[in-house]
Amino acid sequence: MSAAVKDSDLFFDVPGPRGRRRIQIWSVVTSLALAALVVGALVQFAGHGQLEAQKWRPFLTPGYLNFLWIGLKGTLAATGIAMLVAFPLALVLALLRISRNRVVSALATGWIEFFRAIPMLLIVYAFLLFLPRQPIGLDLPLFWKLVVPMIITSSATTAEIFRSGILAVDHGQTEAALSIGFTDAATMRVVILPQAIRLVVPSLINALISLLKDSTLGYVVSYPELTQQGKVITTYTGLMIQTYIVVAVIYVIINMILSRVASYLDVRMHRRAAAAVGPLESDEAAELDTFATSGIGERIT
């Protein structure tokens, strides 16, 4: 039996020499354009005195660093809690949407489609302005006024990621599991979900990156996340360009780390899948050798 085909090869053809050359050319052109943009920005900043050392030196002092660290901790806390709640909720919504119960499926579909269509900013404003403080006194802390909208929005968008992963698993897997006595629930839990999650890991990391960026809306409710802390710094120092460049660099570093984690998990899961297929291929090869040497194959031919 031939070696297992990579998942990526199932979705698009490997480019030929001309295609690879075209990709290389566009990569070079894009890199040069980005480099020109950066150089142009630096020239503009230098012309307006924005690169002077005294305007950047404050960001090396303990006070500024501690203030930004508080914001970074707030960002990571909001993103982490939102992920821990939103991703399991998204999986449940995906399972409910593909349920055979039409009422349950319709309710899950309504939730997903409604909150996918609404910008998260509007949901944040809803929790900020429209919670009934009187007469029942319902008023969430600032942290939850940001995190709950993040959970609602992310659960709706991530549910479609899980659903696409479930539907991408070969239907023959379900038929095989049912034929050996698995129930529908056991088939989904033991056979389908592990494969579906492996398929969507990179997309889940992208969803986590989106959650991280959504946390920047904390400024609406004055929650002390990284962007809000930068806003406070600019208010007191006037160093708007320097502050937001530093904040942007921090976000870029975090996103690069998450991207590396996604690549690592993707490679590791593919290796596990290949390791699981390897013994099966060896067994099949042994059976073919036995078949060929037993004389049965000769009598058939």
mmCIF file of C-alpha atoms in Angstrom:
data_model
loop_
_atom_site.group_PDB
_atom_site.id
_atom_site.type_symbol
_atom_site.label_atom_id
_atom_site.label_comp_id
_atom_site.label_asym_id
_atom_site.label_seq_id
_atom_site.Cartn_x
_atom_site.Cartn_y
_atom_site.Cartn_z
ATOM 1 C CA MET A 1 0.000 0.000 0.000
ATOM 2 C CA SER A 2 1.387 3.452 -0.854
ATOM 3 C CA ALA A 3 2.286 6.011 1.782
ATOM 4 C CA ALA A 4 -0.517 8.002 3.299
ATOM 5 C CA VAL A 5 -1.423 11.131 1.379
ATOM 6 C CA LYS A 6 -1.109 14.420 3.257
ATOM 7 C CA ASP A 7 -4.372 16.170 4.126
ATOM 8 C CA SER A 8 -3.215 19.304 2.285
ATOM 9 C CA ASP A 9 -2.799 17.324 -0.942
ATOM 10 C CA LEU A 10 -6.474 16.406 -0.853
ATOM 11 C CA PHE A 11 -7.589 20.036 -1.191
ATOM 12 C CA PHE A 12 -5.362 21.418 -3.936
ATOM 13 C CA ASP A 13 -2.919 20.209 -6.567
ATOM 14 C CA VAL A 14 0.786 20.595 -5.916
ATOM 15 C CA PRO A 15 1.966 23.511 -8.099
ATOM 16 C CA GLY A 16 4.203 22.719 -11.043
ATOM 17 C CA PRO A 17 7.388 24.555 -12.061
ATOM 18 C CA ARG A 18 5.492 27.475 -13.577
ATOM 19 C CA GLY A 19 3.205 27.751 -10.569
ATOM 20 C CA ARG A 20 6.123 27.668 -8.127
ATOM 21 C CA ARG A 21 7.910 30.344 -10.156
ATOM 22 C CA ARG A 22 4.805 32.537 -10.080
ATOM 23 C CA ILE A 23 4.505 32.077 -6.310
ATOM 24 C CA GLN A 24 8.155 33.017 -5.825
ATOM 25 C CA ILE A 25 7.782 36.137 -7.962
ATOM 26 C CA TRP A 26 4.714 37.331 -6.072
ATOM 27 C CA SER A 27 6.411 36.578 -2.754
ATOM 28 C CA VAL A 28 9.363 38.763 -3.739
ATOM 29 C CA VAL A 29 7.086 41.554 -5.005
ATOM 30 C CA THR A 30 5.016 41.467 -1.799
ATOM 31 C CA SER A 31 8.129 41.503 0.394
ATOM 32 C CA LEU A 32 9.566 44.485 -1.505
ATOM 33 C CA ALA A 33 6.267 46.362 -1.236
ATOM 34 C CA LEU A 34 6.120 45.770 2.529
ATOM 35 C CA ALA A 35 9.758 46.817 2.901
ATOM 36 C CA ALA A 36 9.067 50.012 0.934
ATOM 37 C CA LEU A 37 6.059 50.732 3.139
ATOM 38 C CA VAL A 38 8.126 50.317 6.312
ATOM 39 C CA VAL A 39 10.923 52.507 4.956
ATOM 40 C CA GLY A 40 8.413 55.167 3.925
ATOM 41 C CA ALA A 41 6.854 55.157 7.388
ATOM 42 C CA LEU A 42 10.276 55.456 9.051
ATOM 43 C CA VAL A 43 11.182 58.390 6.801
ATOM 44 C CA GLN A 44 7.941 60.143 7.731
ATOM 45 C CA PHE A 45 8.449 59.486 11.436
ATOM 46 C CA ALA A 46 12.037 60.737 11.267
ATOM 47 C CA GLY A 47 10.941 63.877 9.427
ATOM 48 C CA HIS A 48 8.503 64.724 12.233
ATOM 49 C CA GLY A 49 10.912 63.888 15.058
ATOM 50 C CA GLN A 50 9.050 60.752 16.148
ATOM 51 C CA LEU A 51 12.221 58.616 16.210
ATOM 52 C CA GLU A 52 14.055 60.792 18.733
ATOM 53 C CA ALA A 53 15.503 58.755 21.596
ATOM 54 C CA GLN A 54 13.785 60.711 24.370
ATOM 55 C CA LYS A 55 10.386 59.759 22.985
ATOM 56 C CA TRP A 56 11.171 56.036 23.210
ATOM 57 C CA ARG A 57 13.238 55.974 26.397
ATOM 58 C CA PRO A 58 10.203 56.030 28.755
ATOM 59 C CA PHE A 59 9.173 52.569 27.534
ATOM 60 C CA LEU A 60 12.322 51.140 29.089
ATOM 61 C CA THR A 61 11.494 52.474 32.559
ATOM 62 C CA PRO A 62 9.919 50.194 35.221
ATOM 63 C CA GLY A 63 6.821 52.377 35.574
ATOM 64 C CA TYR A 64 5.839 52.174 31.910
ATOM 65 C CA LEU A 65 6.729 48.498 31.641
ATOM 66 C CA ASN A 66 4.688 47.635 34.734
ATOM 67 C CA PHE A 67 1.713 49.600 33.405
ATOM 68 C CA LEU A 68 1.841 47.737 30.077
ATOM 69 C CA TRP A 69 2.358 44.426 31.922
ATOM 70 C CA ILE A 70 -0.903 44.987 33.792
ATOM 71 C CA GLY A 71 -2.603 45.492 30.447
ATOM 72 C CA LEU A 72 -0.989 42.377 28.975
ATOM 73 C CA LYS A 73 -2.153 40.293 31.941
ATOM 74 C CA GLY A 74 -5.662 41.677 31.487
ATOM 75 C CA THR A 75 -5.609 40.803 27.771
ATOM 76 C CA LEU A 76 -4.369 37.263 28.385
ATOM 77 C CA ALA A 77 -6.854 36.696 31.208
ATOM 78 C CA ALA A 78 -9.834 37.836 29.134
ATOM 79 C CA THR A 79 -8.696 35.814 26.107
ATOM 80 C CA GLY A 80 -7.960 32.689 28.145
ATOM 81 C CA ILE A 81 -11.261 32.642 30.040
ATOM 82 C CA ALA A 82 -13.221 33.389 26.863
ATOM 83 C CA MET A 83 -11.483 30.519 25.066
ATOM 84 C CA LEU A 84 -12.092 28.032 27.901
ATOM 85 C CA VAL A 85 -15.821 28.742 27.776
ATOM 86 C CA ALA A 86 -16.387 29.579 24.104
ATOM 87 C CA PHE A 87 -14.660 26.591 22.489
ATOM 88 C CA PRO A 88 -16.564 23.859 24.400
ATOM 89 C CA LEU A 89 -19.778 25.841 23.892
ATOM 90 C CA ALA A 90 -18.984 26.062 20.168
ATOM 91 C CA LEU A 91 -18.528 22.286 19.982
ATOM 92 C CA VAL A 92 -21.893 21.765 21.672
ATOM 93 C CA LEU A 93 -23.540 24.214 19.259
ATOM 94 C CA ALA A 94 -21.978 22.406 16.290
ATOM 95 C CA LEU A 95 -23.295 19.052 17.522
ATOM 96 C CA LEU A 96 -26.743 20.541 18.143
ATOM 97 C CA ARG A 97 -26.805 22.077 14.662
ATOM 98 C CA ILE A 98 -26.223 18.706 12.991
ATOM 99 C CA SER A 99 -28.705 17.003 15.326
ATOM 100 C CA ARG A 100 -31.588 15.047 13.791
ATOM 101 C CA ASN A 101 -33.961 16.888 16.132
ATOM 102 C CA ARG A 102 -35.230 19.725 13.975
ATOM 103 C CA VAL A 103 -36.191 21.979 16.892
ATOM 104 C CA VAL A 104 -32.779 21.659 18.543
ATOM 105 C CA SER A 105 -31.022 22.112 15.209
ATOM 106 C CA ALA A 106 -33.090 25.210 14.400
ATOM 107 C CA LEU A 107 -32.320 26.814 17.790
ATOM 108 C CA ALA A 108 -28.590 26.157 17.433
ATOM 109 C CA THR A 109 -28.629 27.448 13.856
ATOM 110 C CA GLY A 110 -30.426 30.598 14.962
ATOM 111 C CA TRP A 111 -27.861 31.280 17.689
ATOM 112 C CA ILE A 112 -24.937 30.722 15.326
ATOM 113 C CA GLU A 113 -26.259 32.749 12.415
ATOM 114 C CA PHE A 114 -27.525 35.618 14.581
ATOM 115 C CA PHE A 115 -24.345 36.183 16.573
ATOM 116 C CA ARG A 116 -22.086 35.590 13.572
ATOM 117 C CA ALA A 117 -23.847 38.465 11.806
ATOM 118 C CA ILE A 118 -23.643 41.002 14.651
ATOM 119 C CA PRO A 119 -20.373 42.896 15.270
ATOM 120 C CA MET A 120 -18.980 42.181 18.706
ATOM 121 C CA LEU A 121 -18.828 45.914 19.421
ATOM 122 C CA LEU A 122 -22.640 46.067 19.430
ATOM 123 C CA ILE A 123 -22.818 43.165 21.885
ATOM 124 C CA VAL A 124 -20.319 44.923 24.158
ATOM 125 C CA TYR A 125 -22.460 48.078 24.053
ATOM 126 C CA ALA A 126 -25.544 45.981 24.832
ATOM 127 C CA PHE A 127 -23.924 44.635 28.003
ATOM 128 C CA LEU A 128 -22.626 48.089 28.890
ATOM 129 C CA LEU A 129 -25.789 50.114 28.316
ATOM 130 C CA PHE A 130 -28.822 47.849 28.330
ATOM 131 C CA LEU A 131 -28.399 45.554 31.328
ATOM 132 C CA PRO A 132 -31.329 46.195 33.701
ATOM 133 C CA ARG A 133 -29.598 47.701 36.732
ATOM 134 C CA GLN A 134 -32.975 48.694 38.198
ATOM 135 C CA PRO A 135 -34.912 47.231 39.893
ATOM 136 C CA ILE A 136 -33.003 43.905 39.951
ATOM 137 C CA GLY A 137 -29.525 45.447 40.114
ATOM 138 C CA LEU A 138 -27.986 43.374 37.303
ATOM 139 C CA ASP A 139 -24.561 44.906 36.696
ATOM 140 C CA LEU A 140 -21.621 42.752 35.669
ATOM 141 C CA PRO A 141 -18.010 43.565 36.573
ATOM 142 C CA LEU A 142 -15.940 45.183 33.836
ATOM 143 C CA PHE A 143 -14.136 41.904 33.169
ATOM 144 C CA TRP A 144 -17.353 40.045 32.345
ATOM 145 C CA LYS A 145 -18.786 42.934 30.330
ATOM 146 C CA LEU A 146 -15.936 42.236 27.934
ATOM 147 C CA VAL A 147 -15.576 38.455 28.280
ATOM 148 C CA VAL A 148 -19.253 37.495 27.903
ATOM 149 C CA PRO A 149 -19.567 39.237 24.503
ATOM 150 C CA MET A 150 -16.294 37.574 23.489
ATOM 151 C CA ILE A 151 -17.731 34.185 24.460
ATOM 152 C CA ILE A 152 -20.988 34.788 22.595
ATOM 153 C CA THR A 153 -19.304 35.932 19.395
ATOM 154 C CA SER A 154 -16.572 33.302 19.420
ATOM 155 C CA SER A 155 -18.969 30.443 20.191
ATOM 156 C CA ALA A 156 -20.986 31.287 17.080
ATOM 157 C CA THR A 157 -18.017 31.572 14.715
ATOM 158 C CA THR A 158 -16.061 28.635 16.153
ATOM 159 C CA ALA A 159 -19.128 26.384 16.012
ATOM 160 C CA GLU A 160 -18.909 26.521 12.229
ATOM 161 C CA ILE A 161 -15.244 25.492 12.411
ATOM 162 C CA PHE A 162 -16.157 22.409 14.442
ATOM 163 C CA ARG A 163 -19.093 21.612 12.170
ATOM 164 C CA SER A 164 -16.922 21.813 9.060
ATOM 165 C CA GLY A 165 -14.405 19.475 10.685
ATOM 166 C CA ILE A 166 -17.111 16.961 11.582
ATOM 167 C CA LEU A 167 -18.573 17.035 8.084
ATOM 168 C CA ALA A 168 -15.079 16.667 6.560
ATOM 169 C CA VAL A 169 -14.589 13.238 8.167
ATOM 170 C CA ASP A 170 -15.329 10.467 5.657
ATOM 171 C CA HIS A 171 -18.889 9.181 6.107
ATOM 172 C CA GLY A 172 -17.533 5.670 5.761
ATOM 173 C CA GLN A 173 -16.034 6.075 9.249
ATOM 174 C CA THR A 174 -19.511 6.465 10.676
ATOM 175 C CA GLU A 175 -20.863 3.506 8.729
ATOM 176 C CA ALA A 176 -17.969 1.315 9.851
ATOM 177 C CA ALA A 177 -18.451 2.236 13.509
ATOM 178 C CA LEU A 178 -22.200 1.613 13.380
ATOM 179 C CA SER A 179 -21.670 -1.726 11.632
ATOM 180 C CA ILE A 180 -19.609 -3.055 14.561
ATOM 181 C CA GLY A 181 -22.211 -2.034 17.135
ATOM 182 C CA PHE A 182 -21.309 1.517 18.140
ATOM 183 C CA THR A 183 -24.182 3.807 19.043
ATOM 184 C CA ASP A 184 -24.524 7.187 17.348
ATOM 185 C CA ALA A 185 -23.183 8.947 20.453
ATOM 186 C CA ALA A 186 -20.226 6.572 20.812
ATOM 187 C CA THR A 187 -19.415 6.902 17.111
ATOM 188 C CA MET A 188 -19.328 10.680 17.395
ATOM 189 C CA ARG A 189 -17.302 10.644 20.609
ATOM 190 C CA VAL A 190 -14.767 7.920 19.794
ATOM 191 C CA VAL A 191 -14.450 7.969 16.006
ATOM 192 C CA ILE A 192 -15.579 11.272 14.490
ATOM 193 C CA LEU A 193 -14.618 13.985 16.990
ATOM 194 C CA PRO A 194 -10.931 13.015 17.409
ATOM 195 C CA GLN A 195 -10.442 13.149 13.631
ATOM 196 C CA ALA A 196 -12.481 16.340 13.251
ATOM 197 C CA ILE A 197 -10.529 18.161 15.963
ATOM 198 C CA ARG A 198 -7.242 17.120 14.340
ATOM 199 C CA LEU A 199 -8.436 18.616 11.076
ATOM 200 C CA VAL A 200 -9.453 21.972 12.568
ATOM 201 C CA VAL A 201 -6.576 22.638 15.000
ATOM 202 C CA PRO A 202 -5.024 25.375 12.793
ATOM 203 C CA SER A 203 -8.444 27.018 12.427
ATOM 204 C CA LEU A 204 -8.938 26.877 16.197
ATOM 205 C CA ILE A 205 -5.642 28.716 16.689
ATOM 206 C CA ASN A 206 -6.868 31.345 14.227
ATOM 207 C CA ALA A 207 -10.074 31.601 16.278
ATOM 208 C CA LEU A 208 -7.932 32.112 19.387
ATOM 209 C CA ILE A 209 -6.010 34.878 17.615
ATOM 210 C CA SER A 210 -9.345 36.507 16.727
ATOM 211 C CA LEU A 211 -10.335 36.308 20.391
ATOM 212 C CA LEU A 212 -7.082 38.003 21.328
ATOM 213 C CA LYS A 213 -7.820 40.847 18.921
ATOM 214 C CA ASP A 214 -11.430 41.088 20.126
ATOM 215 C CA SER A 215 -10.111 41.774 23.623
ATOM 216 C CA THR A 216 -8.974 45.201 22.360
ATOM 217 C CA LEU A 217 -12.613 46.278 22.671
ATOM 218 C CA GLY A 218 -12.027 46.372 26.410
ATOM 219 C CA TYR A 219 -11.495 50.121 26.043
ATOM 220 C CA VAL A 220 -15.276 50.464 25.520
ATOM 221 C CA VAL A 221 -15.956 49.272 29.071
ATOM 222 C CA SER A 222 -12.670 50.697 30.464
ATOM 223 C CA TYR A 223 -11.359 47.220 31.234
ATOM 224 C CA PRO A 224 -7.561 47.445 31.762
ATOM 225 C CA GLU A 225 -6.365 45.383 28.814
ATOM 226 C CA LEU A 226 -3.328 46.239 26.705
ATOM 227 C CA THR A 227 -4.959 48.730 24.335
ATOM 228 C CA GLN A 228 -6.766 50.503 27.174
ATOM 229 C CA GLN A 229 -3.491 50.831 29.084
ATOM 230 C CA GLY A 230 -1.881 52.278 25.961
ATOM 231 C CA LYS A 231 -4.730 54.751 25.685
ATOM 232 C CA VAL A 232 -4.110 55.898 29.266
ATOM 233 C CA ILE A 233 -0.394 56.336 28.547
ATOM 234 C CA THR A 234 -1.096 58.483 25.485
ATOM 235 C CA THR A 235 -3.503 60.621 27.521
ATOM 236 C CA TYR A 236 -0.837 61.489 30.097
ATOM 237 C CA THR A 237 2.269 61.616 27.883
ATOM 238 C CA GLY A 238 1.063 62.485 24.377
ATOM 239 C CA LEU A 239 3.335 59.751 22.972
ATOM 240 C CA MET A 240 0.596 58.283 20.795
ATOM 241 C CA ILE A 241 2.705 56.897 17.927
ATOM 242 C CA GLN A 242 5.354 55.400 20.198
ATOM 243 C CA THR A 243 2.802 53.867 22.555
ATOM 244 C CA TYR A 244 0.695 52.200 19.904
ATOM 245 C CA ILE A 245 3.752 50.923 18.040
ATOM 246 C CA VAL A 246 4.926 49.248 21.257
ATOM 247 C CA VAL A 247 1.442 47.800 21.816
ATOM 248 C CA ALA A 248 1.299 46.586 18.213
ATOM 249 C CA VAL A 249 4.691 44.884 18.550
ATOM 250 C CA ILE A 250 3.471 43.050 21.660
ATOM 251 C CA TYR A 251 0.403 41.797 19.780
ATOM 252 C CA VAL A 252 2.563 40.706 16.839
ATOM 253 C CA ILE A 253 4.853 38.722 19.149
ATOM 254 C CA ILE A 254 1.889 36.976 20.810
ATOM 255 C CA ASN A 255 0.342 36.123 17.436
ATOM 256 C CA MET A 256 3.670 34.770 16.174
ATOM 257 C CA ILE A 257 3.897 32.519 19.225
ATOM 258 C CA LEU A 258 0.349 31.260 18.656
ATOM 259 C CA SER A 259 1.110 30.611 14.990
ATOM 260 C CA ARG A 260 4.165 28.581 15.947
ATOM 261 C CA VAL A 261 2.050 26.610 18.421
ATOM 262 C CA ALA A 262 -0.490 25.931 15.665
ATOM 263 C CA SER A 263 2.230 24.675 13.319
ATOM 264 C CA TYR A 264 3.698 22.478 16.064
ATOM 265 C CA LEU A 265 0.337 20.928 16.944
ATOM 266 C CA ASP A 266 -0.517 20.380 13.283
ATOM 267 C CA VAL A 267 2.764 18.565 12.605
ATOM 268 C CA ARG A 268 2.493 16.522 15.793
ATOM 269 C CA MET A 269 -1.062 15.381 15.044
ATOM 270 C CA HIS A 270 -0.107 14.440 11.480
ATOM 271 C CA ARG A 271 2.790 12.384 12.846
ATOM 272 C CA ARG A 272 0.477 10.614 15.267
ATOM 273 C CA ALA A 273 -1.952 9.853 12.459
ATOM 274 C CA ALA A 274 0.877 8.558 10.266
ATOM 275 C CA ALA A 275 2.178 6.425 13.146
ATOM 276 C CA ALA A 276 -1.293 4.955 13.608
ATOM 277 C CA VAL A 277 -1.581 4.168 9.889
ATOM 278 C CA GLY A 278 1.925 2.669 9.691
ATOM 279 C CA PRO A 279 1.187 -0.582 11.586
ATOM 280 C CA LEU A 280 -1.969 -1.077 9.542
ATOM 281 C CA GLU A 281 0.004 -0.746 6.310
ATOM 282 C CA SER A 282 2.577 -3.269 7.602
ATOM 283 C CA ASP A 283 -0.167 -5.751 8.431
ATOM 284 C CA GLU A 284 -1.692 -5.323 4.983
ATOM 285 C CA ALA A 285 1.705 -5.838 3.347
ATOM 286 C CA ALA A 286 2.268 -9.014 5.378
ATOM 287 C CA GLU A 287 -1.138 -10.342 4.334
ATOM 288 C CA LEU A 288 -0.313 -9.653 0.665
ATOM 289 C CA ASP A 289 3.033 -11.463 1.004
ATOM 290 C CA THR A 290 1.331 -14.454 2.587
ATOM 291 C CA PHE A 291 -1.295 -14.419 -0.145
ATOM 292 C CA ALA A 292 1.372 -14.316 -2.878
ATOM 293 C CA THR A 293 3.578 -17.078 -1.422
ATOM 294 C CA SER A 294 0.763 -19.441 -0.521
ATOM 295 C CA GLY A 295 -0.015 -20.282 -4.133
ATOM 296 C CA ILE A 296 -3.571 -18.993 -3.799
ATOM 297 C CA GLY A 297 -2.773 -15.991 -5.923
ATOM 298 C CA GLU A 298 -1.339 -18.151 -8.657
ATOM 299 C CA ARG A 299 -4.413 -20.367 -8.753
ATOM 300 C CA ILE A 300 -6.664 -17.309 -9.017
ATOM 301 C CA THR A 301 -4.667 -15.835 -11.863
#
